[in-house]
CSV table of C-alpha atoms and ligand atoms in Angstrom, one decimal:
chain,number,residue,atom,x,y,z
A,1,UNK,CA,209.6,41.6,81.4
A,2,UNK,CA,207.6,43.0,78.6
A,3,UNK,CA,209.0,42.0,75.2
A,4,UNK,CA,208.7,44.8,72.6
A,5,UNK,CA,206.4,44.1,69.6
A,6,UNK,CA,206.9,47.4,67.8
A,7,UNK,CA,209.7,48.9,65.8
A,8,UNK,CA,210.8,50.9,62.8
A,9,UNK,CA,213.7,52.5,61.0
A,10,UNK,CA,216.0,55.2,62.2
A,11,UNK,CA,214.1,58.2,60.9
A,12,UNK,CA,210.7,56.7,62.0
A,13,UNK,CA,209.1,56.9,58.6
A,14,UNK,CA,208.7,53.1,58.6
A,15,UNK,CA,206.9,51.6,61.6
A,16,UNK,CA,205.5,48.1,62.3
A,17,UNK,CA,203.7,46.0,64.9
A,18,UNK,CA,204.3,42.3,65.4
A,19,UNK,CA,201.3,40.0,66.0
A,20,UNK,CA,203.2,38.1,68.7
A,21,UNK,CA,206.2,38.9,70.8
A,22,UNK,CA,209.5,37.5,69.4
A,23,UNK,CA,211.1,34.5,71.1
A,24,UNK,CA,214.6,35.6,70.2
A,25,UNK,CA,216.8,36.4,67.3
A,26,UNK,CA,219.4,34.8,65.1
A,27,UNK,CA,222.6,35.9,63.5
A,28,UNK,CA,223.5,35.4,59.8
A,29,UNK,CA,227.1,35.5,58.9
A,30,UNK,CA,226.7,35.3,55.1
A,31,UNK,CA,228.4,37.8,52.9
A,32,UNK,CA,225.2,39.4,51.6
A,33,UNK,CA,223.9,40.1,55.1
A,34,UNK,CA,227.2,41.5,56.0
A,35,UNK,CA,226.9,44.0,53.1
A,36,UNK,CA,223.2,44.7,53.8
A,37,UNK,CA,223.6,45.3,57.5
A,38,UNK,CA,227.1,46.8,57.5
A,39,UNK,CA,228.1,44.3,60.1
A,40,UNK,CA,226.4,41.2,61.5
A,41,UNK,CA,222.7,40.8,60.5
A,42,UNK,CA,220.6,39.9,63.5
A,43,UNK,CA,217.1,38.7,62.5
A,44,UNK,CA,213.8,37.9,64.2
A,45,UNK,CA,211.9,35.2,62.3
A,46,UNK,CA,208.4,36.4,61.5
A,47,UNK,CA,205.9,34.0,59.8
A,48,UNK,CA,203.8,35.3,56.9
A,49,UNK,CA,201.1,37.6,58.2
A,50,UNK,CA,202.9,38.1,61.5
A,51,UNK,CA,203.7,41.8,60.9
A,52,UNK,CA,201.6,44.8,60.2
A,53,UNK,CA,203.2,47.9,58.6
A,54,UNK,CA,201.8,50.9,60.5
A,55,UNK,CA,203.8,53.3,58.2
A,56,UNK,CA,205.6,52.2,55.1
A,57,UNK,CA,205.7,55.2,52.6
A,58,UNK,CA,209.5,55.1,52.4
A,59,UNK,CA,209.8,51.3,52.6
A,60,UNK,CA,211.7,50.0,49.6
A,61,UNK,CA,212.8,46.5,48.6
A,62,UNK,CA,215.8,45.1,46.7
A,63,UNK,CA,215.7,41.7,45.0
A,64,UNK,CA,219.0,40.4,46.4
A,65,UNK,CA,218.8,36.9,44.9
A,66,UNK,CA,216.5,34.6,43.0
A,67,UNK,CA,214.9,33.5,46.2
A,68,UNK,CA,214.9,36.5,48.5
A,69,UNK,CA,214.4,40.3,48.7
A,70,UNK,CA,215.6,42.8,51.3
A,71,UNK,CA,213.7,45.7,52.7
A,72,UNK,CA,215.0,49.1,53.8
A,73,UNK,CA,214.0,52.7,54.4
A,74,UNK,CA,214.7,54.8,51.3
A,75,UNK,CA,215.0,57.9,53.4
A,76,UNK,CA,217.4,56.9,56.2
A,77,UNK,CA,218.8,53.7,54.8
A,78,UNK,CA,218.0,51.5,57.8
A,79,UNK,CA,218.1,47.7,57.0
A,80,UNK,CA,214.7,46.3,57.9
A,81,UNK,CA,214.3,42.7,56.7
A,82,UNK,CA,215.2,39.8,54.5
A,83,UNK,CA,212.2,38.0,53.0
A,84,UNK,CA,212.1,34.6,51.4
A,85,UNK,CA,210.3,34.8,48.0
A,86,UNK,CA,211.0,31.4,46.6
A,87,UNK,CA,208.0,29.1,46.3
A,88,UNK,CA,207.8,26.5,49.1
A,89,UNK,CA,206.5,25.9,52.6
A,90,UNK,CA,208.4,28.8,54.0
A,91,UNK,CA,207.7,31.4,51.3
A,92,UNK,CA,207.0,34.9,52.8
A,93,UNK,CA,209.1,34.2,55.9
A,94,UNK,CA,210.5,37.4,57.1
A,95,UNK,CA,213.8,37.8,58.9
A,96,UNK,CA,213.2,41.2,60.6
A,97,UNK,CA,216.3,43.2,61.4
A,98,UNK,CA,216.5,42.8,65.2
A,99,UNK,CA,218.0,46.2,65.6
A,100,UNK,CA,214.8,47.8,64.2
A,101,UNK,CA,212.8,46.5,67.2
A,102,UNK,CA,212.2,49.3,69.7
A,103,UNK,CA,213.9,47.2,72.4
A,104,UNK,CA,215.8,43.9,72.5
A,105,UNK,CA,215.4,43.6,76.3
A,106,UNK,CA,214.6,40.1,77.4
A,107,UNK,CA,215.5,38.5,74.0
A,108,UNK,CA,218.4,36.1,73.5
A,109,UNK,CA,220.5,35.2,70.5
A,110,UNK,CA,219.2,31.7,69.8
A,111,UNK,CA,221.0,30.5,66.6
A,112,UNK,CA,223.6,31.4,64.0
A,113,UNK,CA,223.6,30.6,60.3
A,114,UNK,CA,226.1,30.6,57.5
A,115,UNK,CA,228.6,30.0,60.2
A,116,UNK,CA,231.1,28.8,57.5
A,117,UNK,CA,231.1,32.4,56.1
A,118,UNK,CA,231.8,34.1,59.5
A,119,UNK,CA,234.9,36.3,59.4
A,120,UNK,CA,237.6,35.1,61.8
A,121,UNK,CA,237.9,38.5,63.5
A,122,UNK,CA,234.8,38.2,65.6
A,123,UNK,CA,232.6,35.5,67.2
A,124,UNK,CA,229.6,35.4,69.6
A,125,UNK,CA,230.2,33.8,72.9
A,126,UNK,CA,228.0,31.1,74.3
A,127,UNK,CA,226.5,27.9,72.9
A,128,UNK,CA,223.7,27.7,70.4
A,129,UNK,CA,222.9,25.9,67.1
A,130,UNK,CA,225.2,27.0,64.3
A,131,UNK,CA,224.2,26.1,60.8
A,132,UNK,CA,226.4,26.0,57.7
A,133,UNK,CA,225.2,27.4,54.3
A,134,UNK,CA,224.4,23.9,53.1
A,135,UNK,CA,222.3,23.2,56.2
A,136,UNK,CA,220.4,26.5,55.7
A,137,UNK,CA,219.7,25.8,52.0
A,138,UNK,CA,218.4,22.3,52.9
A,139,UNK,CA,216.1,23.8,55.5
A,140,UNK,CA,214.5,26.4,53.1
A,141,UNK,CA,214.3,23.9,50.2
A,142,UNK,CA,215.6,26.5,47.8
A,143,UNK,CA,218.1,26.2,45.1
A,144,UNK,CA,221.6,27.7,45.8
A,145,UNK,CA,222.0,31.4,44.8
A,146,UNK,CA,224.3,30.5,41.9
A,147,UNK,CA,221.6,28.2,40.5
A,148,UNK,CA,223.7,25.1,40.6
A,149,UNK,CA,221.6,22.2,41.7
B,201,LIG,ZN1,213.8,55.7,57.8
B,202,LIG,ZN1,222.6,36.1,55.4
């Protein structure tokens, strides 16, 4: 099966191409991703330099915390990515909104994070790594959003 490497927003004004095919996608249950996505944010981890914007005139960003920003289409409102801006080994890491990929065929949900923030009304079936907020913060070596260290 051919894994899609292209995607974009709902109106098509923002388009991108990935350097390599994604290996899967993860779910983030945090309250900010819930607001940003309008549901459950599903993201594809893309290393810095792993994505080329083929069209980005309407691409806008919002600084959602001291250590990350979020990208969206200013015309159609599609959620496009979360990007780590905090200094560190993972700076520039993009979590690309999986739904923006032209097809999710052949890809699996491989991990969940902020599992301790997941609303009780829904849950993904199956077994996979599930990280808490504390485990995620330790992984990215960034200070907590509130600034308490
Ligand atoms: Zn758009
Ligand atoms: Zn999140």
